[in-house]
Short mmCIF file of C-alpha atoms in Angstrom, two decimals:
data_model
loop_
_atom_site.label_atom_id
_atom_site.label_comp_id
_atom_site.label_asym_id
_atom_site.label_seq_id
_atom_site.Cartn_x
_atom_site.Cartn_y
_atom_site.Cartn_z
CA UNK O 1 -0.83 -29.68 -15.14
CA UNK O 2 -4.21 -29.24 -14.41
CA UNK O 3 -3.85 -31.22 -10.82
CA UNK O 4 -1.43 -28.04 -10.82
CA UNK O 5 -3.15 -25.19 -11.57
CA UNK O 6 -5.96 -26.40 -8.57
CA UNK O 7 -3.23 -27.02 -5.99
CA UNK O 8 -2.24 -23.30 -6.59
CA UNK O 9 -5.79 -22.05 -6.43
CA UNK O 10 -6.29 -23.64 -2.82
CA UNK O 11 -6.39 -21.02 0.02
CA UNK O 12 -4.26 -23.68 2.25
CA UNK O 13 -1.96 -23.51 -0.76
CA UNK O 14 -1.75 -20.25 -0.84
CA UNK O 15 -1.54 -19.21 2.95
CA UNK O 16 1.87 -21.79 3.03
CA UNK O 17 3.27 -20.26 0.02
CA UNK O 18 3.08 -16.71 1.42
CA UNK O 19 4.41 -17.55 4.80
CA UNK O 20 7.23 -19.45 3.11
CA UNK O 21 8.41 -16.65 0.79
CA UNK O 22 8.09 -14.25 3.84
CA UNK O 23 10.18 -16.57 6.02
CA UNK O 24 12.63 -17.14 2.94
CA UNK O 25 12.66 -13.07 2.14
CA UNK O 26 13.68 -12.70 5.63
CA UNK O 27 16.79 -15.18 5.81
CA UNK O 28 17.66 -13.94 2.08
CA UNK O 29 17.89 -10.28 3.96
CA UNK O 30 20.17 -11.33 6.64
CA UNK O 31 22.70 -13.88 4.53
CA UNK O 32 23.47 -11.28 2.21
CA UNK O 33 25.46 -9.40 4.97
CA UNK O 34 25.80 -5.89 4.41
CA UNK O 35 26.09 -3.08 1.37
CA UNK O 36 26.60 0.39 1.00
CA UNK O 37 23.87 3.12 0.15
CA UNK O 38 26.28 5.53 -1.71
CA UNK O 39 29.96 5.14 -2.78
CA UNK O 40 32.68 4.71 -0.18
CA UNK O 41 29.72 5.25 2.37
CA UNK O 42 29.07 3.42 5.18
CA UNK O 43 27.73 -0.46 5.73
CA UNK O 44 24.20 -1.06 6.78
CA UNK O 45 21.81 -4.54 6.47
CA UNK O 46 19.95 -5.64 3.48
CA UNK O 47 17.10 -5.48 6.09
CA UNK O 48 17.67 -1.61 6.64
CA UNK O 49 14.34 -0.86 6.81
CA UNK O 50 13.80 -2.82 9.38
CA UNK O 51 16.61 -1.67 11.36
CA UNK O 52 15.03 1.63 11.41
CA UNK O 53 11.67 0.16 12.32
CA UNK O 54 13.43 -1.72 15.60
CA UNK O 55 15.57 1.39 16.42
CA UNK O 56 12.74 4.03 16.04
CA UNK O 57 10.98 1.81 19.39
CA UNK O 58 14.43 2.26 21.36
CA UNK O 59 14.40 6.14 20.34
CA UNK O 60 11.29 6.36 21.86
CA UNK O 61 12.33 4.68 25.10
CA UNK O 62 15.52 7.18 25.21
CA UNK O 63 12.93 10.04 24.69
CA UNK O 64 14.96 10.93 21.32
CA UNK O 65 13.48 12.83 18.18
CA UNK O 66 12.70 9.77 16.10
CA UNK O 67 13.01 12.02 12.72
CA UNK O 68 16.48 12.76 12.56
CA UNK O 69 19.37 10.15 11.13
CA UNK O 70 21.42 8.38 12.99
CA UNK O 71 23.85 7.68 10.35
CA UNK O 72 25.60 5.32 13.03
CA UNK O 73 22.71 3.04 13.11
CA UNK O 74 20.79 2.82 9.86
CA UNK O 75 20.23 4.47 6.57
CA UNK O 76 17.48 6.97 5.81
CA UNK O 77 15.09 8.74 7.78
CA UNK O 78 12.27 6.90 9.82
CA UNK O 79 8.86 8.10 8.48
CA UNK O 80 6.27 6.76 10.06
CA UNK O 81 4.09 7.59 13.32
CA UNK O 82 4.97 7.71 17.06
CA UNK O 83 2.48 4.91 17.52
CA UNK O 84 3.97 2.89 14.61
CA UNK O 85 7.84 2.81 16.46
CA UNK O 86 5.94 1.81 19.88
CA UNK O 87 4.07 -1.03 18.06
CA UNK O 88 7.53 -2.44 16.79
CA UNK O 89 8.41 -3.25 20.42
CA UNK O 90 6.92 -6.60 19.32
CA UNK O 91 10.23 -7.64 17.29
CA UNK O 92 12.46 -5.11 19.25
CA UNK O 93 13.85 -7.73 21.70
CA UNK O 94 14.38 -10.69 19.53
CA UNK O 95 16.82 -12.24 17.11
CA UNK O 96 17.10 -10.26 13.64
CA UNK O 97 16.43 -13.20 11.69
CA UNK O 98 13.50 -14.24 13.84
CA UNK O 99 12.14 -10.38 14.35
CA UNK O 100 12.37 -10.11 10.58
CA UNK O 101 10.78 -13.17 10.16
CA UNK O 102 7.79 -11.91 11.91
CA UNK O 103 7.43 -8.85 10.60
CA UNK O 104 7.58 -10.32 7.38
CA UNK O 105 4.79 -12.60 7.71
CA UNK O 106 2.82 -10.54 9.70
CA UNK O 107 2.79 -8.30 6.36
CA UNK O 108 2.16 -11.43 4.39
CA UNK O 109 -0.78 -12.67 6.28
CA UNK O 110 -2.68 -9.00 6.41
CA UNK O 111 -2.47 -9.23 2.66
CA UNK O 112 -3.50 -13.34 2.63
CA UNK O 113 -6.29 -12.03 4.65
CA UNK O 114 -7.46 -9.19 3.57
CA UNK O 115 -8.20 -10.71 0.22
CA UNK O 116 -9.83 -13.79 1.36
CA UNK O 117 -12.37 -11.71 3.37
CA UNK O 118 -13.43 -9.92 -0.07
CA UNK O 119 -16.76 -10.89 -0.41
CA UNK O 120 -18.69 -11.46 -3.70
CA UNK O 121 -15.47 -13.03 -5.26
CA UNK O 122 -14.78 -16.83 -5.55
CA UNK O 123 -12.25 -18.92 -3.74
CA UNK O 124 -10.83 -19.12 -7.33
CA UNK O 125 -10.85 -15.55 -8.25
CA UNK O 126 -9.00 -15.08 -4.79
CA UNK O 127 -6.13 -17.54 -5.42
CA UNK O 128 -5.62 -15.97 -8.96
CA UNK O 129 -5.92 -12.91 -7.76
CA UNK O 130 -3.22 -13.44 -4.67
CA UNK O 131 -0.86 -15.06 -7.36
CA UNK O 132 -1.01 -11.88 -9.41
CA UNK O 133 0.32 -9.18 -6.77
CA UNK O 134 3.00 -12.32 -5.30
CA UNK O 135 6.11 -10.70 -6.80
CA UNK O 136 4.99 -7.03 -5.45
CA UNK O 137 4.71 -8.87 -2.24
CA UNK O 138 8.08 -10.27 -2.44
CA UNK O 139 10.00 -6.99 -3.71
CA UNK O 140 8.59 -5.19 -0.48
CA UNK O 141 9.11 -8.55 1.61
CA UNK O 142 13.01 -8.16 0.71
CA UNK O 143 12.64 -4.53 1.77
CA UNK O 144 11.21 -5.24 4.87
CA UNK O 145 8.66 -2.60 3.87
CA UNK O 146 5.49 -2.23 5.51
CA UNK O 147 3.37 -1.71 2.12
CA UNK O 148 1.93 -5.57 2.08
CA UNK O 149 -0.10 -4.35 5.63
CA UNK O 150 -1.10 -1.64 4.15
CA UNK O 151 -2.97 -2.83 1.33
CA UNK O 152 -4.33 -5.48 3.64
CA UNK O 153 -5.75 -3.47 6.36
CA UNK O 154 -7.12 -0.98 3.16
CA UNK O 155 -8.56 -4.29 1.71
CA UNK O 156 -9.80 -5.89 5.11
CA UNK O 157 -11.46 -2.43 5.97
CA UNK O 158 -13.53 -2.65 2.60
CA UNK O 159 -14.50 -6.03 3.14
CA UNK O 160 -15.95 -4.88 6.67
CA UNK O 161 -18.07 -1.76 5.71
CA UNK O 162 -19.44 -3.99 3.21
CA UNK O 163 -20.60 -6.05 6.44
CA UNK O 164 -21.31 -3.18 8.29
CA UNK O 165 -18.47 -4.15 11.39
CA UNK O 166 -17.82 -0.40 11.15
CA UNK O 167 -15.81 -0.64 14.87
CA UNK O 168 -13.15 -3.08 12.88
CA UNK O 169 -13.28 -1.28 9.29
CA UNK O 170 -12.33 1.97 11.02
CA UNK O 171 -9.72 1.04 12.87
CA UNK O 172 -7.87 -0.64 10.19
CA UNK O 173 -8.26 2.68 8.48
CA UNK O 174 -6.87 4.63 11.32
CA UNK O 175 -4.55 1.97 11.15
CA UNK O 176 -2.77 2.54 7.95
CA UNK O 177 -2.65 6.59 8.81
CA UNK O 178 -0.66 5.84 11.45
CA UNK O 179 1.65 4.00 9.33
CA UNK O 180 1.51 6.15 6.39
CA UNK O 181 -0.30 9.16 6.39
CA UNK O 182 -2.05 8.25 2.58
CA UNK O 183 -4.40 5.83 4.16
CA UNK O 184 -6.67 8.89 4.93
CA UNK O 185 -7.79 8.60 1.10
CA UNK O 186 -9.40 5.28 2.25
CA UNK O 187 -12.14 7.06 4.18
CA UNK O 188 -13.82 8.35 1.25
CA UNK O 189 -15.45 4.78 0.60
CA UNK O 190 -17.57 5.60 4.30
CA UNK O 191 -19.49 7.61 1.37
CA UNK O 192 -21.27 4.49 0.30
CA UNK O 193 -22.22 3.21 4.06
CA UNK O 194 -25.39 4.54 6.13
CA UNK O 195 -24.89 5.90 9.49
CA UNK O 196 -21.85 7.85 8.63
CA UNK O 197 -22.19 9.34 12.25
CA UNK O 198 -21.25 6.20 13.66
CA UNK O 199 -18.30 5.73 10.88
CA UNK O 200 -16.93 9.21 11.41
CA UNK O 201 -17.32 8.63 15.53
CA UNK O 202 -15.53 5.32 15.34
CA UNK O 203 -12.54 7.02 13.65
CA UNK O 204 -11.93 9.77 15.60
CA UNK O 205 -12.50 7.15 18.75
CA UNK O 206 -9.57 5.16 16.96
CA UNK O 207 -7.42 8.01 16.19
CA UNK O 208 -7.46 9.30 19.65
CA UNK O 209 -6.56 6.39 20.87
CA UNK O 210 -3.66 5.48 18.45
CA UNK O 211 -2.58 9.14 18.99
CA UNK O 212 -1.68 8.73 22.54
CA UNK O 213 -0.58 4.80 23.03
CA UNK O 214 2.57 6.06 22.74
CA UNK O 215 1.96 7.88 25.97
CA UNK O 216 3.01 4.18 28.41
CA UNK O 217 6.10 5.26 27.38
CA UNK O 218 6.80 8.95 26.67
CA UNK O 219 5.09 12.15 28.45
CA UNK O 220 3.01 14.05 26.92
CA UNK O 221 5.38 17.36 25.90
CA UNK O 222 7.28 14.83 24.12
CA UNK O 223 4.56 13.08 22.04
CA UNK O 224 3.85 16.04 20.96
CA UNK O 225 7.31 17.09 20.12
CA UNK O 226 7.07 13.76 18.07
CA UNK O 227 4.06 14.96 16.35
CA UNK O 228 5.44 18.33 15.38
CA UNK O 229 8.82 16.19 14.43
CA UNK O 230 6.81 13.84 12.12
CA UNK O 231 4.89 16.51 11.10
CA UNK O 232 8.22 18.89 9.93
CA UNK O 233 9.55 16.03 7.92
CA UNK O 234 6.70 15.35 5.79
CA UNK O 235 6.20 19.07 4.47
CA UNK O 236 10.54 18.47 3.92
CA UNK O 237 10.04 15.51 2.40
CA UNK O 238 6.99 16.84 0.05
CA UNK O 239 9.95 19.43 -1.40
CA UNK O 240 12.16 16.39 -2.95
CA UNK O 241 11.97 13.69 -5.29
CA UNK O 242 9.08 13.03 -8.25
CA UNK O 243 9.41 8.88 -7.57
CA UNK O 244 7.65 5.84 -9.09
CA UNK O 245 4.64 8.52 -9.43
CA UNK O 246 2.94 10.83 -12.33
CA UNK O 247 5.48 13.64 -11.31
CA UNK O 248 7.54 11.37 -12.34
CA UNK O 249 6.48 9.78 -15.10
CA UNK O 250 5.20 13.51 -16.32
CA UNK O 251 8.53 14.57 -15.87
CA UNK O 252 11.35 12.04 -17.54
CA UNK O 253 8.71 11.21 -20.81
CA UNK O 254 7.06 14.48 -21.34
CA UNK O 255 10.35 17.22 -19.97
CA UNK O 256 7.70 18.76 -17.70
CA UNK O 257 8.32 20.05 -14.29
CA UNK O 258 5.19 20.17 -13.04
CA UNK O 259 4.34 21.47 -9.65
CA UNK O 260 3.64 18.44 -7.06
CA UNK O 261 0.32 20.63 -5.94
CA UNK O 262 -1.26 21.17 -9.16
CA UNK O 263 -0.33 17.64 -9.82
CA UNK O 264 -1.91 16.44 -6.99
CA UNK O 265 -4.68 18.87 -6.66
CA UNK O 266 -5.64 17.55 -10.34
CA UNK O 267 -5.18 13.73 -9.03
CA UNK O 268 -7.43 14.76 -6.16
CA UNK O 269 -10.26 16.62 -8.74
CA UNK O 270 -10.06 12.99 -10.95
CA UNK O 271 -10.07 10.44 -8.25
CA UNK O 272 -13.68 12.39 -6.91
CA UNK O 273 -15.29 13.01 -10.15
CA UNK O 274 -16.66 9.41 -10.07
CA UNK O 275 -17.73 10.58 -6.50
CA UNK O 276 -20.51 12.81 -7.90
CA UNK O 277 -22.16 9.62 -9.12
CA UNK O 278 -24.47 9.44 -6.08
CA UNK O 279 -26.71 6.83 -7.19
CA UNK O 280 -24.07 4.43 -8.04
CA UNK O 281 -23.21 3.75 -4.86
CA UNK O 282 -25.85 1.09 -4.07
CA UNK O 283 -23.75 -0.65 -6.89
CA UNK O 284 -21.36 -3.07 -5.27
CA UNK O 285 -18.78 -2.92 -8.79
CA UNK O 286 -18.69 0.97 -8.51
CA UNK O 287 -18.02 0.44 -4.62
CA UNK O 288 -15.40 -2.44 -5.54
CA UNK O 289 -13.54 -0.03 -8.06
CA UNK O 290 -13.53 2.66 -5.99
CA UNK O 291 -11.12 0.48 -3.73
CA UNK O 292 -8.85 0.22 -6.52
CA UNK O 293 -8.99 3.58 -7.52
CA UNK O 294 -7.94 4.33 -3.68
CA UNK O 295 -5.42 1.34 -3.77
CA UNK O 296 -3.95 2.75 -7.29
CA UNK O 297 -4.23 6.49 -6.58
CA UNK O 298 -2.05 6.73 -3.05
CA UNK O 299 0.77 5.27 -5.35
CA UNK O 300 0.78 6.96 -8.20
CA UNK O 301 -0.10 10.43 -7.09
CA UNK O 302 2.85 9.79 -4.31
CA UNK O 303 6.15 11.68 -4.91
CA UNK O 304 8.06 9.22 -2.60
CA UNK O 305 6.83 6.26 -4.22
CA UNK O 306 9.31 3.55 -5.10
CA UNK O 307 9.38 0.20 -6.13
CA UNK O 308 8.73 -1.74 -2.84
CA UNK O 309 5.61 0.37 -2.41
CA UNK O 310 3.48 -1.09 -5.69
CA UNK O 311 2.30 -4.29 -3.76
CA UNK O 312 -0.36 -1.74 -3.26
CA UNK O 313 -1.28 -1.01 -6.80
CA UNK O 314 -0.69 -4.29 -7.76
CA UNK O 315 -3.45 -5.21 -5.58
CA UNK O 316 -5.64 -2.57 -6.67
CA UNK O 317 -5.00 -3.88 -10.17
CA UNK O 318 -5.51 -7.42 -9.50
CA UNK O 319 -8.92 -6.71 -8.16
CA UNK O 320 -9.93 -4.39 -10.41
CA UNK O 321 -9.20 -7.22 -13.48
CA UNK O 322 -11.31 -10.14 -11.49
CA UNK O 323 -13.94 -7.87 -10.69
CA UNK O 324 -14.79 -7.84 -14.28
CA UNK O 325 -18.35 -9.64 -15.10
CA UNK O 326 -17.39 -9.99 -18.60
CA UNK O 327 -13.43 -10.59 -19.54
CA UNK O 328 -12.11 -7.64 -21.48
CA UNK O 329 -9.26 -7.91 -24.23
CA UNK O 330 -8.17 -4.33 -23.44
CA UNK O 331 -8.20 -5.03 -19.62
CA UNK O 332 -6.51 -8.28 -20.16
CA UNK O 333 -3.65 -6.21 -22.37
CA UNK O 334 -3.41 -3.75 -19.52
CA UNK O 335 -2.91 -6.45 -16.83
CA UNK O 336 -0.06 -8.48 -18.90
CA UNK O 337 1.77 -4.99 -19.19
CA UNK O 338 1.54 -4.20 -15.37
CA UNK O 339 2.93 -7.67 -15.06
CA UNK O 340 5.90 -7.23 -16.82
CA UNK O 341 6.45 -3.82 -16.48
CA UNK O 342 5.31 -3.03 -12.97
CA UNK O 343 6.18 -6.51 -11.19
CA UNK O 344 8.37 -8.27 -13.27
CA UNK O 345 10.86 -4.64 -14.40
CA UNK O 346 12.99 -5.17 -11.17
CA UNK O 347 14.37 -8.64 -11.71
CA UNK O 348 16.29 -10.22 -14.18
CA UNK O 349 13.75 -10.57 -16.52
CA UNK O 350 15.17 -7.20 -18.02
CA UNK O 351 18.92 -7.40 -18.28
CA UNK O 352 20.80 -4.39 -16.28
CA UNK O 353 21.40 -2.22 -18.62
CA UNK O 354 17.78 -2.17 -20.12
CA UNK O 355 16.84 -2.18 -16.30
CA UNK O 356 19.02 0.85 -15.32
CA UNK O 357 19.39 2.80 -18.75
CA UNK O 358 15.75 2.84 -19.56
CA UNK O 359 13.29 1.51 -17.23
CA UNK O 360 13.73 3.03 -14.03
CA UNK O 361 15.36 6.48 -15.26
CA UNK O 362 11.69 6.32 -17.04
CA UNK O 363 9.59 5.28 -14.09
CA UNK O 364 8.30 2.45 -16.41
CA UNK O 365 7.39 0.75 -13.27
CA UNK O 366 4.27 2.97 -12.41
CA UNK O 367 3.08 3.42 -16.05
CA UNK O 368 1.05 0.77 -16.43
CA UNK O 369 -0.77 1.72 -13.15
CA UNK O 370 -1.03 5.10 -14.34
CA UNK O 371 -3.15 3.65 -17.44
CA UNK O 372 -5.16 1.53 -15.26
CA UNK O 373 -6.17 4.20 -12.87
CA UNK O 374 -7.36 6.01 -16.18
CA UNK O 375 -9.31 3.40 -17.28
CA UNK O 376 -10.67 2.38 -13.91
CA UNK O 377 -11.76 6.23 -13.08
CA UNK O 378 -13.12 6.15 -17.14
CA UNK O 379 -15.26 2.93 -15.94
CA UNK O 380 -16.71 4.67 -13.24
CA UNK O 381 -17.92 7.95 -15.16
CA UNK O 382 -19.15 5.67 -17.77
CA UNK O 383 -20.88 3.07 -15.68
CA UNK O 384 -24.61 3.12 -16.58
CA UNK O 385 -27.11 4.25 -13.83
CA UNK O 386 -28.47 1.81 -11.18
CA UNK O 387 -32.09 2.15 -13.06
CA UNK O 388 -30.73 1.39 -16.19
CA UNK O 389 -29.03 -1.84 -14.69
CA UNK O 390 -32.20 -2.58 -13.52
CA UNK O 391 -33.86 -1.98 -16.93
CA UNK O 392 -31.24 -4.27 -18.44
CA UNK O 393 -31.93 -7.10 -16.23
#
């Protein structure tokens, strides 16, 4: 057992395991042939998303609007940036299986990476830490979802403002908002860095450029046809659905139909409270919650989130609990619920009827997260000056 337990907690270990279950995620997608989205709809792939992803780069060729359905091809609208469809030219051309394959571990390793980079945690607290958000990473791996980069590159960034490579932690910022627009939340943390002048050039250097790559293949009326496109959808898509989210959870527990802006606005007012703290932020624990605050807080305050998209709370959550100098009983409680009720509610765990009668009608899924953003935000207002630190030691 215990030759166990270190065989997991070796990076080697770990790197093979996660480019195993994305290569294994990827085959599972494609053998399971095809199902239907709604009753006596149409067929699509248990890789859907990924159709969309492949088909929104040949939309772009045929100078199409990329945010309209084409019911023909796939299911659902595609959601992301111009840049983002353009970028999936990479997998485009080849083989599902192998494209998906790709993609897949391309998410898998951004994650891998992103955490081994962390700096001021152990090789240990890394392995643990990766084994924690593993069956996140595997519900969006079998969704072909794009949320495993995303916490990466949020992660990765953080881990290079803490080194000062300010050229790399921007654009893996800029990065993410040209996935999904929610990344922007990330550059709050340039609040803790000096020469913000150089952080805020380097981003709008990187957004310029990601704003017009799409350009080798489109003119420019029609990129910014796309833009207006992309742009339309989102303020549609703000109008529907409460999700995996505190709408959500505000709504099916507590009856209340709260409006998404005041909900928001009032996620917005808590997540910068801690903010105000100015002379915490020489305090590398503040810095390192305020990731998970930002890694927590673009799920939970997002209408549209679903279950696929918690890899990146997970990993909030996961960092936040080996962050801790000290082990807590209550934060140790709080992690074993997000375990079972945030990663482990979709699977079989939970039989069906639990899983479909009770747990997702009541967005169980996102309340633990809910209760660790509280507590993380609550450790932030209540973290004792840098002086007194100083005092103490």
């Amino acid at each position: 057992m215990q030759h166990l337990k270190k065989l997991f907690t070796q990076p080697t270990t770990l790197l093979v395991l996660f480019i195993v279950l994305a290569i294994l995620a990827s085959v599972q997608s494609v053998l399971l042939g095809l199902k239907t989205f709604q009753p006596d709809g149409p067929l699509y792939t248990h890789y859907n998303n990924y159709v969309i992803f492949v088909q929104s780069f040949f939309h772009l060729l045929e100078q199409k609007d990329l945010y309209i359905l084409y019911p023909a091809e796939h299911w659902d609208l595609y959601k992301y940036s111009p840049t983002f469809a353009l970028f999936f030219g990479l997998f485009a051309y080849l083989p599902a299986v192998v494209g998906l394959s790709l993609w897949n571990v391309l998410n898998a390793l951004i994650l891998f990476f992103g955490v081994k980079v962390l700096p001021n945690f152990s090789d240990k607290q890394k392995a643990l830490l990766l084994l924690v958000v593993v069956l996140e990473l595997m519900t969006s791996l079998q969704n072909a979802q794009s949320n495993a980069m995303m916490a990466g590159l949020l992660i990765w960034a953080f881990a290079c403002l803490e080194r000062r490579q300010y050229l790399a932690a921007t654009f893996f910022i800029m990065a993410t908002v040209y996935i999904k627009i929610f990344g922007l939340v990330a550059m709050s943390l340039f609040l803790f860095y000096p020469r913000k002048d150089k952080l805020a050039l380097y981003s709008a250097l990187w957004a310029a450029v990601l704003f017009v790559l799409p350009l080798v293949v489109v003119d420019w009326q029609q990129l910014l046809f796309l833009y207006r496109s992309w742009g339309h959808l989102l303020a549609d898509d703000h109008s529907i659905s409460y999700g995996f989210s505190v709408m959500g959870w505000l709504n099916t527990w507590f009856g209340l139909v709260a409006d998404k802006i005041v909900v928001l606005g009032t996620g917005v007012l808590l997540f910068c409270l801690p903010l105000l703290r100015f002379k915490l932020y020489s305090n590398f624990t503040f810095r390192i919650l305020t990731l998970c605050s930002v890694l927590i807080w673009v799920i939970v305050f997002n209408h549209k989130a679903e279950s696929a998209t918690f890899v990146i709370a997970m990993s909030g959550i996961a960092i936040w609990f080996f962050a801790q100098e000290k082990l807590s009983r209550e934060n140790l409680v709080l992690l074993v619920l997000a375990i079972v009720f945030t990663s482990l509610s979709p699977t079989d765990l939970f039989p069906k009827f639990i899983r479909k009668g009770l747990l997702e009608p009541y967005v169980v899924k996102a309340v633990p997260c809910i209760l660790i953003w509280g507590k993380i935000t609550w450790e932030m207002l209540r973290m004792p000056k840098v002086e007194q630190l100083a005092k103490v030691n």
